[in-house]
Amino acid sequence: MPPFVGYGIKESLVRGKLGRVWRVYKTTGNWYEVLLVHIGLKRSCVAQLRSGHTVLVSKEAWPEYWKHITVEFLKAKLRNLSLSENTASFEYLGKRIALHFPKEVNLDTLLSTFFYEDYVHLNIASRCVIDVGAYIGDTAIYFALRGTRKVFALEPYPYTYSLLVKNIKINSLDSIIKPINIAIASKDGVIHLLYTEEDTIAKPAYGSAGVEVVCCKLSTLIERLKRNFELAEDLVLKMDCEGCEYDAILGSDKETLRAFREIILEFHGDPKPLIDKLKGSGFKVEIISRNPKLNTGFLYAIRESLSLE
């Protein structure tokens, strides 16, 4: 059975409307009053959190309440969770983890990677993972703790790359995670990307605007890694690079793509070109989650055979 069967159902349950209601219920004693405020049938109330804290809830104060209960929700799984302005520390698989973020702790990152474990079904044990769009290293650290042989963590932006390097070092994972300051594109060279420390989402720049970043094709990356490291035969590719997945996948030949046993990526736009390319390269492809409102989603592909039909 494919590892991500049922993933979409889980997504809708834990992150859709039902999931949001469940989070309110699990963290708040008078959850029914809070929901009445949320749907507009009550102006405000004082939420009695099951942790003993109280939070004022109103339409205007909803974001602050949601932040409080998300932290409480995380504490149910991430033992000894501690948060400061831009740092989170917690226990995962028996190890104390610390993560430094660009501006403030991104709770959604903690939820996705360590609470919901978006990548738990990937077969990464003793394999090498190429993590494109490694951000501050949360997924690379997750892969390292779950038994991968080596993680090549690619992050193009200088500031987030510096945090990636810092997080690898403070968690003593230098021997497993190799950070690389590069972007993946359809050709080798340089690209320009708009970026500030306040806004860590990728935005393509045109002309000479933005930060100049070295880029290369997937095939070039694999060739360079083979020259410098002992790569496991079946690589795993994870991509979350705000649109670069189209250049990377569509600009790669069959041989390059089939170096990967499994591929999981977030798409931004129409996934059909990606699906067609991967299927044509001998992969079984599945859309495992989708957000029609944002036109984004996750795609999972697994190589079907060892030959190049």
PDB file of N, CA and C in Angstrom, residues 162-244:
ATOM      1  N   SER A 162      22.092  31.185   7.434  1.00  0.00           N
ATOM      2  CA  SER A 162      22.908  31.327   8.650  1.00  0.00           C
ATOM      3  C   SER A 162      22.215  30.684   9.849  1.00  0.00           C
ATOM      4  N   LEU A 163      20.884  30.767   9.899  1.00  0.00           N
ATOM      5  CA  LEU A 163      20.129  30.117  10.977  1.00  0.00           C
ATOM      6  C   LEU A 163      20.129  28.602  10.804  1.00  0.00           C
ATOM      7  N   LEU A 164      20.073  28.141   9.557  1.00  0.00           N
ATOM      8  CA  LEU A 164      20.171  26.713   9.263  1.00  0.00           C
ATOM      9  C   LEU A 164      21.486  26.161   9.809  1.00  0.00           C
ATOM     10  N   VAL A 165      22.585  26.842   9.495  1.00  0.00           N
ATOM     11  CA  VAL A 165      23.906  26.410   9.970  1.00  0.00           C
ATOM     12  C   VAL A 165      23.954  26.418  11.500  1.00  0.00           C
ATOM     13  N   LYS A 166      23.410  27.466  12.095  1.00  0.00           N
ATOM     14  CA  LYS A 166      23.395  27.594  13.560  1.00  0.00           C
ATOM     15  C   LYS A 166      22.601  26.468  14.208  1.00  0.00           C
ATOM     16  N   ASN A 167      21.420  26.160  13.649  1.00  0.00           N
ATOM     17  CA  ASN A 167      20.573  25.115  14.231  1.00  0.00           C
ATOM     18  C   ASN A 167      21.194  23.731  14.101  1.00  0.00           C
ATOM     19  N   ILE A 168      21.891  23.496  13.000  1.00  0.00           N
ATOM     20  CA  ILE A 168      22.587  22.216  12.835  1.00  0.00           C
ATOM     21  C   ILE A 168      23.662  22.069  13.913  1.00  0.00           C
ATOM     22  N   LYS A 169      24.409  23.146  14.120  1.00  0.00           N
ATOM     23  CA  LYS A 169      25.528  23.105  15.066  1.00  0.00           C
ATOM     24  C   LYS A 169      25.058  22.947  16.507  1.00  0.00           C
ATOM     25  N   ILE A 170      24.060  23.745  16.926  1.00  0.00           N
ATOM     26  CA  ILE A 170      23.645  23.693  18.336  1.00  0.00           C
ATOM     27  C   ILE A 170      22.953  22.383  18.682  1.00  0.00           C
ATOM     28  N   ASN A 171      22.469  21.667  17.651  1.00  0.00           N
ATOM     29  CA  ASN A 171      21.843  20.366  17.895  1.00  0.00           C
ATOM     30  C   ASN A 171      22.800  19.206  17.636  1.00  0.00           C
ATOM     31  N   SER A 172      24.084  19.541  17.411  1.00  0.00           N
ATOM     32  CA  SER A 172      25.161  18.545  17.247  1.00  0.00           C
ATOM     33  C   SER A 172      24.852  17.533  16.147  1.00  0.00           C
ATOM     34  N   LEU A 173      24.391  18.046  14.999  1.00  0.00           N
ATOM     35  CA  LEU A 173      24.048  17.169  13.877  1.00  0.00           C
ATOM     36  C   LEU A 173      24.921  17.441  12.653  1.00  0.00           C
ATOM     37  N   ASP A 174      26.103  18.027  12.885  1.00  0.00           N
ATOM     38  CA  ASP A 174      27.017  18.368  11.791  1.00  0.00           C
ATOM     39  C   ASP A 174      27.444  17.156  10.977  1.00  0.00           C
ATOM     40  N   SER A 175      27.530  15.998  11.614  1.00  0.00           N
ATOM     41  CA  SER A 175      28.012  14.808  10.912  1.00  0.00           C
ATOM     42  C   SER A 175      26.963  14.215   9.977  1.00  0.00           C
ATOM     43  N   ILE A 176      25.700  14.588  10.168  1.00  0.00           N
ATOM     44  CA  ILE A 176      24.619  14.030   9.345  1.00  0.00           C
ATOM     45  C   ILE A 176      24.078  15.043   8.348  1.00  0.00           C
ATOM     46  N   ILE A 177      23.971  16.301   8.755  1.00  0.00           N
ATOM     47  CA  ILE A 177      23.374  17.327   7.892  1.00  0.00           C
ATOM     48  C   ILE A 177      24.455  18.204   7.280  1.00  0.00           C
ATOM     49  N   LYS A 178      24.439  18.315   5.949  1.00  0.00           N
ATOM     50  CA  LYS A 178      25.368  19.174   5.222  1.00  0.00           C
ATOM     51  C   LYS A 178      24.586  20.354   4.643  1.00  0.00           C
ATOM     52  N   PRO A 179      24.765  21.571   5.183  1.00  0.00           N
ATOM     53  CA  PRO A 179      24.063  22.733   4.636  1.00  0.00           C
ATOM     54  C   PRO A 179      24.729  23.218   3.354  1.00  0.00           C
ATOM     55  N   ILE A 180      23.914  23.634   2.389  1.00  0.00           N
ATOM     56  CA  ILE A 180      24.432  24.138   1.117  1.00  0.00           C
ATOM     57  C   ILE A 180      23.671  25.405   0.756  1.00  0.00           C
ATOM     58  N   ASN A 181      24.398  26.485   0.557  1.00  0.00           N
ATOM     59  CA  ASN A 181      23.794  27.786   0.247  1.00  0.00           C
ATOM     60  C   ASN A 181      23.630  27.920  -1.268  1.00  0.00           C
ATOM     61  N   ILE A 182      22.535  27.357  -1.787  1.00  0.00           N
ATOM     62  CA  ILE A 182      22.306  27.340  -3.231  1.00  0.00           C
ATOM     63  C   ILE A 182      20.816  27.190  -3.511  1.00  0.00           C
ATOM     64  N   ALA A 183      20.400  27.627  -4.692  1.00  0.00           N
ATOM     65  CA  ALA A 183      19.015  27.445  -5.144  1.00  0.00           C
ATOM     66  C   ALA A 183      18.999  26.428  -6.275  1.00  0.00           C
ATOM     67  N   ILE A 184      17.878  25.762  -6.442  1.00  0.00           N
ATOM     68  CA  ILE A 184      17.699  24.824  -7.555  1.00  0.00           C
ATOM     69  C   ILE A 184      16.873  25.516  -8.636  1.00  0.00           C
ATOM     70  N   ALA A 185      17.319  25.383  -9.892  1.00  0.00           N
ATOM     71  CA  ALA A 185      16.642  26.039 -11.014  1.00  0.00           C
ATOM     72  C   ALA A 185      16.734  25.149 -12.248  1.00  0.00           C
ATOM     73  N   SER A 186      16.311  25.678 -13.400  1.00  0.00           N
ATOM     74  CA  SER A 186      16.321  24.908 -14.645  1.00  0.00           C
ATOM     75  C   SER A 186      17.674  24.965 -15.343  1.00  0.00           C
ATOM     76  N   LYS A 187      18.566  25.842 -14.866  1.00  0.00           N
ATOM     77  CA  LYS A 187      19.909  25.938 -15.446  1.00  0.00           C
ATOM     78  C   LYS A 187      20.896  26.410 -14.382  1.00  0.00           C
ATOM     79  N   ASP A 188      22.175  26.184 -14.648  1.00  0.00           N
ATOM     80  CA  ASP A 188      23.218  26.614 -13.729  1.00  0.00           C
ATOM     81  C   ASP A 188      23.491  28.107 -13.912  1.00  0.00           C
ATOM     82  N   GLY A 189      23.820  28.795 -12.820  1.00  0.00           N
ATOM     83  CA  GLY A 189      24.140  30.208 -12.927  1.00  0.00           C
ATOM     84  C   GLY A 189      23.775  30.961 -11.667  1.00  0.00           C
ATOM     85  N   VAL A 190      23.120  32.104 -11.833  1.00  0.00           N
ATOM     86  CA  VAL A 190      22.646  32.888 -10.695  1.00  0.00           C
ATOM     87  C   VAL A 190      21.222  33.349 -10.966  1.00  0.00           C
ATOM     88  N   ILE A 191      20.459  33.532  -9.911  1.00  0.00           N
ATOM     89  CA  ILE A 191      19.123  34.102 -10.013  1.00  0.00           C
ATOM     90  C   ILE A 191      19.005  35.203  -8.965  1.00  0.00           C
ATOM     91  N   HIS A 192      17.992  36.050  -9.127  1.00  0.00           N
ATOM     92  CA  HIS A 192      17.752  37.122  -8.166  1.00  0.00           C
ATOM     93  C   HIS A 192      16.423  36.869  -7.458  1.00  0.00           C
ATOM     94  N   LEU A 193      16.448  36.926  -6.142  1.00  0.00           N
ATOM     95  CA  LEU A 193      15.252  36.680  -5.341  1.00  0.00           C
ATOM     96  C   LEU A 193      15.061  37.813  -4.346  1.00  0.00           C
ATOM     97  N   LEU A 194      13.810  38.271  -4.231  1.00  0.00           N
ATOM     98  CA  LEU A 194      13.498  39.300  -3.248  1.00  0.00           C
ATOM     99  C   LEU A 194      13.439  38.664  -1.871  1.00  0.00           C
ATOM    100  N   TYR A 195      14.058  39.311  -0.904  1.00  0.00           N
ATOM    101  CA  TYR A 195      14.121  38.710   0.429  1.00  0.00           C
ATOM    102  C   TYR A 195      14.498  39.752   1.466  1.00  0.00           C
ATOM    103  N   THR A 196      13.803  39.721   2.600  1.00  0.00           N
ATOM    104  CA  THR A 196      14.193  40.515   3.763  1.00  0.00           C
ATOM    105  C   THR A 196      14.108  39.614   4.981  1.00  0.00           C
ATOM    106  N   GLU A 197      14.695  40.037   6.087  1.00  0.00           N
ATOM    107  CA  GLU A 197      14.639  39.236   7.311  1.00  0.00           C
ATOM    108  C   GLU A 197      13.219  39.160   7.847  1.00  0.00           C
ATOM    109  N   GLU A 198      12.389  40.158   7.523  1.00  0.00           N
ATOM    110  CA  GLU A 198      11.006  40.166   8.000  1.00  0.00           C
ATOM    111  C   GLU A 198      10.116  39.277   7.149  1.00  0.00           C
ATOM    112  N   ASP A 199      10.512  39.044   5.910  1.00  0.00           N
ATOM    113  CA  ASP A 199       9.687  38.267   4.984  1.00  0.00           C
ATOM    114  C   ASP A 199      10.534  37.154   4.409  1.00  0.00           C
ATOM    115  N   THR A 200      10.368  35.935   4.935  1.00  0.00           N
ATOM    116  CA  THR A 200      11.230  34.831   4.532  1.00  0.00           C
ATOM    117  C   THR A 200      10.608  33.966   3.448  1.00  0.00           C
ATOM    118  N   ILE A 201       9.552  34.467   2.802  1.00  0.00           N
ATOM    119  CA  ILE A 201       8.937  33.738   1.703  1.00  0.00           C
ATOM    120  C   ILE A 201       9.610  34.134   0.397  1.00  0.00           C
ATOM    121  N   ALA A 202       9.904  33.163  -0.430  1.00  0.00           N
ATOM    122  CA  ALA A 202      10.588  33.425  -1.694  1.00  0.00           C
ATOM    123  C   ALA A 202       9.729  34.245  -2.638  1.00  0.00           C
ATOM    124  N   LYS A 203      10.349  35.218  -3.279  1.00  0.00           N
ATOM    125  CA  LYS A 203       9.680  35.993  -4.317  1.00  0.00           C
ATOM    126  C   LYS A 203      10.672  36.219  -5.446  1.00  0.00           C
ATOM    127  N   PRO A 204      10.385  35.760  -6.656  1.00  0.00           N
ATOM    128  CA  PRO A 204      11.311  35.980  -7.765  1.00  0.00           C
ATOM    129  C   PRO A 204      11.472  37.466  -8.039  1.00  0.00           C
ATOM    130  N   ALA A 205      12.688  37.878  -8.355  1.00  0.00           N
ATOM    131  CA  ALA A 205      12.948  39.264  -8.733  1.00  0.00           C
ATOM    132  C   ALA A 205      13.318  39.292 -10.207  1.00  0.00           C
ATOM    133  N   TYR A 206      13.161  40.401 -10.811  1.00  0.00           N
ATOM    134  CA  TYR A 206      13.444  40.523 -12.233  1.00  0.00           C
ATOM    135  C   TYR A 206      14.573  41.516 -12.452  1.00  0.00           C
ATOM    136  N   GLY A 207      15.371  41.270 -13.493  1.00  0.00           N
ATOM    137  CA  GLY A 207      16.509  42.128 -13.743  1.00  0.00           C
ATOM    138  C   GLY A 207      17.558  41.899 -12.666  1.00  0.00           C
ATOM    139  N   SER A 208      18.085  42.980 -12.121  1.00  0.00           N
ATOM    140  CA  SER A 208      19.137  42.870 -11.109  1.00  0.00           C
ATOM    141  C   SER A 208      18.614  43.125  -9.701  1.00  0.00           C
ATOM    142  N   ALA A 209      17.275  43.213  -9.554  1.00  0.00           N
ATOM    143  CA  ALA A 209      16.704  43.465  -8.230  1.00  0.00           C
ATOM    144  C   ALA A 209      16.852  42.237  -7.341  1.00  0.00           C
ATOM    145  N   GLY A 210      16.824  42.449  -6.035  1.00  0.00           N
ATOM    146  CA  GLY A 210      16.838  41.341  -5.100  1.00  0.00           C
ATOM    147  C   GLY A 210      18.228  40.819  -4.797  1.00  0.00           C
ATOM    148  N   VAL A 211      18.264  39.705  -4.070  1.00  0.00           N
ATOM    149  CA  VAL A 211      19.516  39.071  -3.664  1.00  0.00           C
ATOM    150  C   VAL A 211      19.998  38.139  -4.767  1.00  0.00           C
ATOM    151  N   GLU A 212      21.267  38.265  -5.138  1.00  0.00           N
ATOM    152  CA  GLU A 212      21.834  37.362  -6.145  1.00  0.00           C
ATOM    153  C   GLU A 212      22.211  36.044  -5.474  1.00  0.00           C
ATOM    154  N   VAL A 213      21.674  34.960  -6.003  1.00  0.00           N
ATOM    155  CA  VAL A 213      21.862  33.640  -5.402  1.00  0.00           C
ATOM    156  C   VAL A 213      22.392  32.673  -6.449  1.00  0.00           C
ATOM    157  N   VAL A 214      23.396  31.906  -6.086  1.00  0.00           N
ATOM    158  CA  VAL A 214      23.911  30.868  -6.980  1.00  0.00           C
ATOM    159  C   VAL A 214      22.859  29.781  -7.129  1.00  0.00           C
ATOM    160  N   CYS A 215      22.670  29.297  -8.356  1.00  0.00           N
ATOM    161  CA  CYS A 215      21.685  28.234  -8.590  1.00  0.00           C
ATOM    162  C   CYS A 215      22.287  27.166  -9.492  1.00  0.00           C
ATOM    163  N   CYS A 216      21.685  25.991  -9.460  1.00  0.00           N
ATOM    164  CA  CYS A 216      22.117  24.913 -10.344  1.00  0.00           C
ATOM    165  C   CYS A 216      20.957  23.972 -10.610  1.00  0.00           C
ATOM    166  N   LYS A 217      21.118  23.142 -11.629  1.00  0.00           N
ATOM    167  CA  LYS A 217      20.115  22.130 -11.961  1.00  0.00           C
ATOM    168  C   LYS A 217      20.226  20.968 -10.972  1.00  0.00           C
ATOM    169  N   LEU A 218      19.166  20.193 -10.877  1.00  0.00           N
ATOM    170  CA  LEU A 218      19.214  18.999 -10.030  1.00  0.00           C
ATOM    171  C   LEU A 218      20.329  18.060 -10.471  1.00  0.00           C
ATOM    172  N   SER A 219      20.491  17.911 -11.791  1.00  0.00           N
ATOM    173  CA  SER A 219      21.521  17.004 -12.317  1.00  0.00           C
ATOM    174  C   SER A 219      22.915  17.463 -11.903  1.00  0.00           C
ATOM    175  N   THR A 220      23.149  18.776 -11.952  1.00  0.00           N
ATOM    176  CA  THR A 220      24.451  19.320 -11.540  1.00  0.00           C
ATOM    177  C   THR A 220      24.689  19.064 -10.058  1.00  0.00           C
ATOM    178  N   LEU A 221      23.662  19.273  -9.261  1.00  0.00           N
ATOM    179  CA  LEU A 221      23.778  19.040  -7.821  1.00  0.00           C
ATOM    180  C   LEU A 221      24.157  17.595  -7.532  1.00  0.00           C
ATOM    181  N   ILE A 222      23.454  16.664  -8.160  1.00  0.00           N
ATOM    182  CA  ILE A 222      23.725  15.241  -7.923  1.00  0.00           C
ATOM    183  C   ILE A 222      25.147  14.885  -8.332  1.00  0.00           C
ATOM    184  N   GLU A 223      25.598  15.405  -9.476  1.00  0.00           N
ATOM    185  CA  GLU A 223      26.966  15.139  -9.939  1.00  0.00           C
ATOM    186  C   GLU A 223      27.993  15.635  -8.924  1.00  0.00           C
ATOM    187  N   ARG A 224      27.771  16.845  -8.404  1.00  0.00           N
ATOM    188  CA  ARG A 224      28.705  17.417  -7.425  1.00  0.00           C
ATOM    189  C   ARG A 224      28.711  16.615  -6.127  1.00  0.00           C
ATOM    190  N   LEU A 225      27.541  16.196  -5.698  1.00  0.00           N
ATOM    191  CA  LEU A 225      27.459  15.418  -4.460  1.00  0.00           C
ATOM    192  C   LEU A 225      28.146  14.067  -4.620  1.00  0.00           C
ATOM    193  N   LYS A 226      28.001  13.451  -5.788  1.00  0.00           N
ATOM    194  CA  LYS A 226      28.636  12.154  -6.036  1.00  0.00           C
ATOM    195  C   LYS A 226      30.155  12.262  -5.994  1.00  0.00           C
ATOM    196  N   ARG A 227      30.673  13.417  -6.424  1.00  0.00           N
ATOM    197  CA  ARG A 227      32.126  13.608  -6.430  1.00  0.00           C
ATOM    198  C   ARG A 227      32.686  13.778  -5.018  1.00  0.00           C
ATOM    199  N   ASN A 228      31.858  14.259  -4.118  1.00  0.00           N
ATOM    200  CA  ASN A 228      32.353  14.613  -2.783  1.00  0.00           C
ATOM    201  C   ASN A 228      31.840  13.746  -1.640  1.00  0.00           C
ATOM    202  N   PHE A 229      30.793  12.969  -1.911  1.00  0.00           N
ATOM    203  CA  PHE A 229      30.197  12.153  -0.851  1.00  0.00           C
ATOM    204  C   PHE A 229      29.841  10.771  -1.387  1.00  0.00           C
ATOM    205  N   GLU A 230      29.723   9.827  -0.475  1.00  0.00           N
ATOM    206  CA  GLU A 230      29.231   8.503  -0.844  1.00  0.00           C
ATOM    207  C   GLU A 230      27.710   8.530  -0.748  1.00  0.00           C
ATOM    208  N   LEU A 231      27.051   8.636  -1.889  1.00  0.00           N
ATOM    209  CA  LEU A 231      25.594   8.719  -1.894  1.00  0.00           C
ATOM    210  C   LEU A 231      24.976   7.331  -1.875  1.00  0.00           C
ATOM    211  N   ALA A 232      23.926   7.172  -1.090  1.00  0.00           N
ATOM    212  CA  ALA A 232      23.144   5.935  -1.138  1.00  0.00           C
ATOM    213  C   ALA A 232      22.478   5.859  -2.510  1.00  0.00           C
ATOM    214  N   GLU A 233      22.233   4.660  -3.005  1.00  0.00           N
ATOM    215  CA  GLU A 233      21.685   4.494  -4.357  1.00  0.00           C
ATOM    216  C   GLU A 233      20.318   5.137  -4.515  1.00  0.00           C
ATOM    217  N   ASP A 234      19.436   4.914  -3.569  1.00  0.00           N
ATOM    218  CA  ASP A 234      18.078   5.451  -3.667  1.00  0.00           C
ATOM    219  C   ASP A 234      17.967   6.744  -2.869  1.00  0.00           C
ATOM    220  N   LEU A 235      18.049   7.864  -3.574  1.00  0.00           N
ATOM    221  CA  LEU A 235      17.931   9.160  -2.916  1.00  0.00           C
ATOM    222  C   LEU A 235      16.467   9.486  -2.641  1.00  0.00           C
ATOM    223  N   VAL A 236      16.243  10.375  -1.698  1.00  0.00           N
ATOM    224  CA  VAL A 236      14.903  10.889  -1.408  1.00  0.00           C
ATOM    225  C   VAL A 236      14.954  12.403  -1.595  1.00  0.00           C
ATOM    226  N   LEU A 237      13.953  12.952  -2.293  1.00  0.00           N
ATOM    227  CA  LEU A 237      13.906  14.386  -2.563  1.00  0.00           C
ATOM    228  C   LEU A 237      12.708  15.017  -1.868  1.00  0.00           C
ATOM    229  N   LYS A 238      12.966  16.035  -1.070  1.00  0.00           N
ATOM    230  CA  LYS A 238      11.912  16.848  -0.463  1.00  0.00           C
ATOM    231  C   LYS A 238      12.069  18.272  -0.981  1.00  0.00           C
ATOM    232  N   MET A 239      10.989  18.846  -1.502  1.00  0.00           N
ATOM    233  CA  MET A 239      11.046  20.210  -2.040  1.00  0.00           C
ATOM    234  C   MET A 239       9.930  21.064  -1.457  1.00  0.00           C
ATOM    235  N   ASP A 240      10.313  22.204  -0.916  1.00  0.00           N
ATOM    236  CA  ASP A 240       9.359  23.221  -0.470  1.00  0.00           C
ATOM    237  C   ASP A 240      10.041  24.555  -0.746  1.00  0.00           C
ATOM    238  N   CYS A 241       9.977  24.978  -1.995  1.00  0.00           N
ATOM    239  CA  CYS A 241      10.809  26.110  -2.422  1.00  0.00           C
ATOM    240  C   CYS A 241      10.013  27.197  -3.125  1.00  0.00           C
ATOM    241  N   GLU A 242       8.719  27.302  -2.797  1.00  0.00           N
ATOM    242  CA  GLU A 242       7.881  28.422  -3.234  1.00  0.00           C
ATOM    243  C   GLU A 242       7.892  28.648  -4.740  1.00  0.00           C
ATOM    244  N   GLY A 243       7.786  27.559  -5.510  1.00  0.00           N
ATOM    245  CA  GLY A 243       7.647  27.694  -6.954  1.00  0.00           C
ATOM    246  C   GLY A 243       8.802  27.149  -7.765  1.00  0.00           C
ATOM    247  N   CYS A 244       9.968  26.945  -7.142  1.00  0.00           N
ATOM    248  CA  CYS A 244      11.118  26.454  -7.910  1.00  0.00           C
ATOM    249  C   CYS A 244      10.930  25.012  -8.350  1.00  0.00           C
TER     250      CYS A 244
END
